[in-house]
Coordinates of C-alpha atoms and ligand atoms in Angstrom, one line a residue:
M25 CA 5.7 22.4 -5.4
E26 CA 6.3 23.0 -1.7
Q27 CA 10.0 23.5 -0.9
P28 CA 11.4 20.8 1.4
P29 CA 12.3 22.2 4.8
D30 CA 16.0 23.0 5.7
W31 CA 16.4 20.1 8.0
T32 CA 16.0 17.6 5.1
E33 CA 19.3 18.7 3.5
P34 CA 21.2 15.5 2.8
G35 CA 24.5 14.8 4.6
A36 CA 25.9 14.1 8.0
H37 CA 25.1 17.1 10.2
P38 CA 27.0 17.4 13.5
V39 CA 24.8 17.5 16.6
V40 CA 27.5 17.3 19.3
P41 CA 31.1 15.8 18.9
G42 CA 30.7 12.2 17.8
V43 CA 27.0 12.4 16.9
H44 CA 25.7 13.2 13.5
R45 CA 22.1 13.7 12.2
V46 CA 21.5 12.1 8.7
P47 CA 18.2 12.9 7.1
L48 CA 17.0 10.3 4.6
A49 CA 14.3 10.6 2.0
L50 CA 10.9 9.0 2.4
P51 CA 8.1 8.0 -0.1
I52 CA 5.7 9.8 2.2
P53 CA 5.7 13.5 1.1
S54 CA 4.0 14.9 4.2
L55 CA 6.8 13.6 6.5
H56 CA 9.6 14.9 4.2
A57 CA 12.4 12.8 5.6
V58 CA 13.4 10.6 8.6
N59 CA 16.5 11.4 10.7
V60 CA 18.9 8.6 11.5
Y61 CA 21.7 9.4 14.0
V62 CA 25.2 8.1 13.5
I63 CA 27.2 7.8 16.7
D64 CA 31.0 7.4 16.4
D65 CA 32.2 4.3 18.2
P66 CA 35.5 2.4 18.2
A67 CA 33.6 -0.8 17.2
G68 CA 32.2 1.0 14.1
P69 CA 29.4 3.5 13.8
V70 CA 26.2 2.9 15.8
V71 CA 23.1 4.0 14.0
V72 CA 19.9 5.0 15.7
D73 CA 16.9 4.3 13.4
A74 CA 17.6 3.2 9.8
G75 CA 15.3 4.8 7.2
W76 CA 12.9 3.3 4.7
A77 CA 14.4 0.4 2.7
M78 CA 14.8 1.9 -0.8
P79 CA 17.7 2.6 -3.1
D80 CA 17.8 6.4 -2.6
S81 CA 17.8 6.1 1.1
R82 CA 20.5 3.5 1.1
A83 CA 22.7 5.6 -1.2
A84 CA 22.1 8.7 1.0
L85 CA 23.1 6.8 4.1
A86 CA 26.2 5.4 2.4
D87 CA 27.2 9.0 1.3
A88 CA 26.8 10.4 4.8
L89 CA 28.8 7.5 6.3
G90 CA 31.4 8.1 3.5
A91 CA 31.8 11.7 4.5
L92 CA 32.6 10.4 8.0
G93 CA 35.2 7.9 6.7
H94 CA 33.0 4.8 6.8
T95 CA 31.0 2.4 4.6
L96 CA 27.6 0.8 5.2
A97 CA 29.5 -2.4 6.1
D98 CA 31.2 -0.7 9.0
V99 CA 28.0 -0.1 10.9
S100 CA 28.3 -2.1 14.1
Q101 CA 24.7 -2.1 15.1
F102 CA 21.3 -0.5 14.5
L103 CA 19.3 0.6 17.6
V104 CA 15.7 1.2 16.3
T105 CA 13.1 3.2 18.2
H106 CA 10.0 1.5 16.8
A107 CA 8.9 -0.9 14.1
H108 CA 7.4 1.7 11.6
W109 CA 8.7 1.1 8.1
D110 CA 10.5 4.5 7.9
H111 CA 12.6 3.6 11.0
Y112 CA 13.1 -0.1 10.8
S113 CA 13.0 -1.5 7.3
Q114 CA 16.4 -0.3 6.1
A115 CA 18.0 -2.0 9.1
L116 CA 16.5 -5.3 7.9
T117 CA 17.8 -4.9 4.4
L118 CA 21.3 -3.8 5.5
R119 CA 21.4 -6.8 7.8
E120 CA 20.7 -9.0 4.8
S121 CA 23.7 -7.4 3.0
F122 CA 26.2 -7.1 5.9
G123 CA 25.0 -9.1 8.8
T124 CA 24.6 -6.0 11.0
R125 CA 23.1 -6.6 14.4
V126 CA 19.6 -5.0 14.7
R127 CA 17.8 -4.3 18.0
I128 CA 14.4 -2.7 18.7
G129 CA 12.1 -2.2 21.7
R130 CA 10.8 -5.5 23.2
G131 CA 7.2 -4.2 23.1
E132 CA 7.3 -4.2 19.3
E133 CA 7.2 -8.0 19.3
T134 CA 3.4 -8.2 19.3
S135 CA 2.9 -6.1 16.2
I136 CA 6.0 -7.5 14.4
K137 CA 4.4 -11.0 14.8
A138 CA 1.0 -9.8 13.7
S139 CA 2.5 -8.1 10.6
E140 CA 3.3 -11.5 9.2
G141 CA -0.4 -11.7 8.3
P142 CA -1.8 -10.5 5.0
R143 CA -3.8 -7.4 6.2
R144 CA -1.8 -4.6 7.8
H145 CA -4.7 -2.5 8.9
R146 CA -7.0 -5.3 10.0
R147 CA -7.4 -4.0 13.5
Q148 CA -7.9 -0.4 12.2
V149 CA -10.7 -1.5 9.9
D150 CA -12.5 -3.1 12.9
L151 CA -11.9 -0.1 15.0
L152 CA -13.2 2.3 12.3
R153 CA -16.4 0.3 12.1
R154 CA -16.8 0.6 15.9
C155 CA -16.2 4.3 15.5
G156 CA -19.2 4.6 13.3
A157 CA -17.1 5.0 10.1
P158 CA -18.1 2.0 7.9
D159 CA -17.3 3.8 4.6
L160 CA -13.8 4.8 5.7
A161 CA -13.3 1.3 7.0
A162 CA -14.2 -0.1 3.5
E163 CA -11.7 2.4 1.9
I164 CA -8.9 1.3 4.2
E165 CA -9.7 -2.4 3.6
A166 CA -9.5 -1.8 -0.2
L167 CA -6.1 -0.1 0.2
D168 CA -4.8 -3.2 2.0
R169 CA -5.9 -5.4 -0.8
V170 CA -3.9 -3.6 -3.5
E171 CA -0.8 -3.2 -1.4
E172 CA 2.2 -5.3 -2.6
E173 CA 3.7 -7.7 -0.2
R174 CA 7.0 -6.5 1.0
S175 CA 10.0 -8.5 0.0
I176 CA 11.9 -8.6 3.3
G177 CA 12.8 -12.0 4.7
S178 CA 12.3 -11.7 8.4
R179 CA 10.9 -8.7 10.3
F180 CA 12.3 -9.9 13.6
P181 CA 15.3 -8.2 15.1
D182 CA 18.4 -9.9 16.5
G183 CA 17.7 -8.7 20.0
W184 CA 15.3 -6.6 22.0
L185 CA 15.9 -3.3 23.8
D186 CA 14.5 -3.5 27.3
D187 CA 13.2 -0.7 29.5
G188 CA 15.9 0.4 32.0
E189 CA 18.7 -1.3 30.0
R190 CA 22.0 0.5 29.6
V191 CA 23.6 0.1 26.1
G192 CA 27.3 0.5 26.8
L193 CA 29.2 1.8 23.8
G194 CA 32.9 2.6 23.6
R195 CA 32.6 6.2 24.7
R196 CA 29.1 6.6 26.0
D197 CA 26.2 4.9 27.7
L198 CA 22.7 5.0 26.2
E199 CA 19.9 4.3 28.6
V200 CA 16.7 2.7 27.2
F201 CA 13.3 3.9 28.2
A202 CA 10.1 2.2 27.1
T203 CA 7.8 5.0 25.8
P204 CA 4.6 3.3 24.6
G205 CA 2.0 5.3 22.7
H206 CA 3.1 6.1 19.2
T207 CA 3.6 2.3 19.0
R208 CA 3.3 -0.1 21.9
G209 CA 7.0 -0.9 21.9
H210 CA 8.5 2.5 21.2
V211 CA 11.7 3.3 23.1
V212 CA 13.8 6.5 23.5
L213 CA 17.5 6.4 24.2
R214 CA 19.1 8.9 26.6
D215 CA 22.7 9.9 26.8
A216 CA 22.7 11.6 30.2
A217 CA 26.4 12.6 30.1
A218 CA 26.2 14.4 26.7
G219 CA 22.6 15.7 27.4
L220 CA 20.9 14.0 24.4
L221 CA 17.6 12.3 24.0
F222 CA 17.2 10.2 20.8
A223 CA 13.4 10.6 20.8
G224 CA 12.3 8.6 17.7
D225 CA 8.7 9.6 17.0
H226 CA 7.8 10.0 20.7
V227 CA 8.5 13.7 20.8
L228 CA 8.5 15.5 17.4
P229 CA 9.2 19.3 17.2
H230 CA 6.7 20.2 14.4
I231 CA 3.9 17.6 14.5
S232 CA 1.9 15.8 17.1
P233 CA 2.9 12.1 16.7
S234 CA 0.1 9.7 15.7
I235 CA -1.0 7.3 18.4
G236 CA -1.3 3.5 18.2
L237 CA -0.9 3.1 14.4
E238 CA 0.4 -0.4 14.2
T239 CA -0.6 -3.9 13.3
E240 CA -1.8 -4.8 16.8
P241 CA -2.5 -1.6 18.7
E242 CA -2.9 -1.7 22.5
P243 CA -6.2 -0.7 24.0
G244 CA -6.0 2.9 25.1
P245 CA -2.9 4.0 23.3
L246 CA -3.4 7.7 24.3
R247 CA -3.3 6.8 27.9
S248 CA 0.1 5.2 27.4
Y249 CA 1.3 8.1 25.3
L250 CA 0.5 10.8 27.8
A251 CA 2.2 8.7 30.6
S252 CA 5.2 8.4 28.3
L253 CA 5.3 12.1 27.8
R254 CA 5.3 12.7 31.5
L255 CA 8.1 10.1 31.9
V256 CA 10.4 12.1 29.7
R257 CA 9.2 15.4 31.2
D258 CA 10.4 14.1 34.6
M259 CA 13.9 13.6 33.4
P260 CA 16.5 16.4 33.5
D261 CA 16.1 18.5 30.3
T262 CA 18.3 17.7 27.3
L263 CA 18.6 18.4 23.6
L264 CA 15.8 16.8 21.5
L265 CA 17.0 14.6 18.7
P266 CA 13.8 13.7 16.9
A267 CA 13.3 11.3 14.0
H268 CA 11.4 14.0 11.9
G269 CA 12.4 17.7 12.1
P270 CA 15.4 19.6 13.3
V271 CA 17.3 19.1 16.6
T272 CA 16.0 21.5 19.2
G273 CA 17.3 22.7 22.5
S274 CA 14.7 21.4 25.0
V275 CA 12.7 18.2 25.3
H276 CA 10.7 19.8 28.1
T277 CA 9.5 22.8 26.1
R278 CA 8.1 20.5 23.4
V279 CA 6.6 18.0 25.8
D280 CA 4.8 20.8 27.5
E281 CA 3.4 21.9 24.1
L282 CA 2.3 18.3 23.3
L283 CA 0.6 17.8 26.7
R284 CA -1.2 21.1 26.2
H285 CA -2.3 20.1 22.7
H286 CA -3.8 16.9 24.0
E287 CA -5.5 18.7 26.9
E288 CA -7.1 21.0 24.4
R289 CA -8.2 18.2 22.2
L290 CA -9.7 16.3 25.1
T291 CA -11.7 19.4 26.1
A292 CA -12.8 20.0 22.5
A293 CA -13.9 16.3 22.1
A294 CA -15.9 16.5 25.3
D295 CA -17.6 19.6 24.1
Q296 CA -18.6 17.9 20.8
V297 CA -20.2 15.0 22.8
R298 CA -21.9 17.6 25.0
A299 CA -23.3 19.2 21.7
G300 CA -24.8 15.8 20.7
R301 CA -22.2 14.1 18.6
A302 CA -22.3 10.5 19.7
T303 CA -19.5 8.5 17.8
A304 CA -15.8 9.1 17.2
F305 CA -16.6 9.6 13.5
E306 CA -19.2 12.3 14.3
V307 CA -16.8 14.0 16.7
A308 CA -13.9 13.9 14.3
S309 CA -16.1 15.2 11.5
A310 CA -17.0 18.2 13.6
M311 CA -13.4 19.1 14.5
P312 CA -10.7 21.0 12.5
W313 CA -7.7 19.1 11.3
T314 CA -4.0 20.0 10.6
R315 CA -2.6 23.5 11.2
R316 CA -4.7 24.7 8.4
R317 CA -7.9 23.6 10.2
R318 CA -9.2 21.5 7.4
A319 CA -12.4 19.5 7.4
L320 CA -12.1 15.8 8.0
A321 CA -13.6 15.1 4.6
D322 CA -10.9 17.1 2.8
L323 CA -8.1 14.9 4.2
D324 CA -6.6 11.9 2.3
V325 CA -7.9 8.5 3.3
F326 CA -4.9 7.6 5.5
S327 CA -5.1 10.9 7.4
R328 CA -8.9 10.5 7.9
M329 CA -8.2 7.1 9.5
L330 CA -5.6 8.6 11.8
A331 CA -7.9 11.4 12.7
V332 CA -10.9 9.2 13.6
L333 CA -8.7 6.8 15.6
E334 CA -7.1 9.7 17.4
I335 CA -10.5 11.0 18.5
D336 CA -11.4 7.4 19.5
A337 CA -8.3 7.4 21.8
H338 CA -9.3 10.8 23.2
L339 CA -12.8 9.7 23.9
D340 CA -11.4 6.6 25.6
V341 CA -9.3 8.8 27.9
L342 CA -12.4 10.9 28.7
V343 CA -14.3 7.7 29.7
D344 CA -11.3 6.9 32.0
Q345 CA -11.6 10.3 33.5
R346 CA -15.3 9.6 34.1
V347 CA -16.3 12.6 32.0
L348 CA -18.0 10.4 29.4
E349 CA -19.8 7.0 29.4
T350 CA -20.1 4.6 26.5
D351 CA -22.7 2.2 25.0
D352 CA -21.5 -0.5 22.6
S353 CA -24.9 -1.7 21.2
N354 CA -25.1 -2.6 17.5
G355 CA -21.3 -2.9 17.3
I356 CA -20.9 0.9 17.4
R357 CA -19.5 2.7 20.3
S358 CA -21.5 5.8 21.3
Y359 CA -20.6 8.3 23.9
A360 CA -22.7 10.5 26.3
V361 CA -21.8 12.9 29.0
R362 CA -21.9 11.2 32.3
A363 CA -25.0 12.1 34.3
Ligands
LIG417 ZN1 8.5 8.1 11.8

């Protein structure tokens, strides 16, 4: 068994005075854990992101709050960076128990609405077919069929977080910035005075965040993501408080690495098209994946979906940049180098 990394150690870990990082377990082994951040406030602790709704995670959050002299019932509000289950679902179950106010980025409304439907990956299945990956599309469709329906009453928040809004707490102000890309409604929260960026999954220290994995993805999610990276790069540098991985000293350093990574992937994808690969599936099959540079076929089904859709998003940006052109005949999108 692989050892869990240090940052997943349970408890309330101080970041700066009044802000604590609390890692909570996840049923997704590759992500290890999700960080929620507990902010001391006279009205009761404010919690940024909430964890995956499951008993272990609830108990771990209760323990961490206990170490800070609070109970789950004391939480005054949840501010959630995006609607992925590992960030959002526990806020919904704790609201059912304690009536806690829950807010999330306004842009998440589209996917939250769409997630009331029976098929969570309906759009991804369509996209995979267009990417020239019908077998993978069929595998994802079969996964959806066996998935149990979640038993959470309403997936809607009590209020939205708007771009440019200032959330005034007792001792600090959090500024909300819409950072679409990872999901269309993702937001980050900035405490300029304390030099903190609660980054959710927009900027992660160890992995390159997935793009547009949601019930109703926007067209061209990578375009939005790159613009959102530049947005936070243009702010004064602060500590990075990510939802997965340790706190690090510089948002800028990591954003520069992520921008470089995508630049390299764009170049590599263009080279594959130049070498004659015509669809997103063919390009993804020819490229190495993960740090271990594994073949696409060796990844699990979910990771294969993410990989093909990520290449689709890269090719889409290359069309924007007028490097490539597309042809959509037969329901499959093929690419060629622009003459
Ligand atoms: Zn996450």
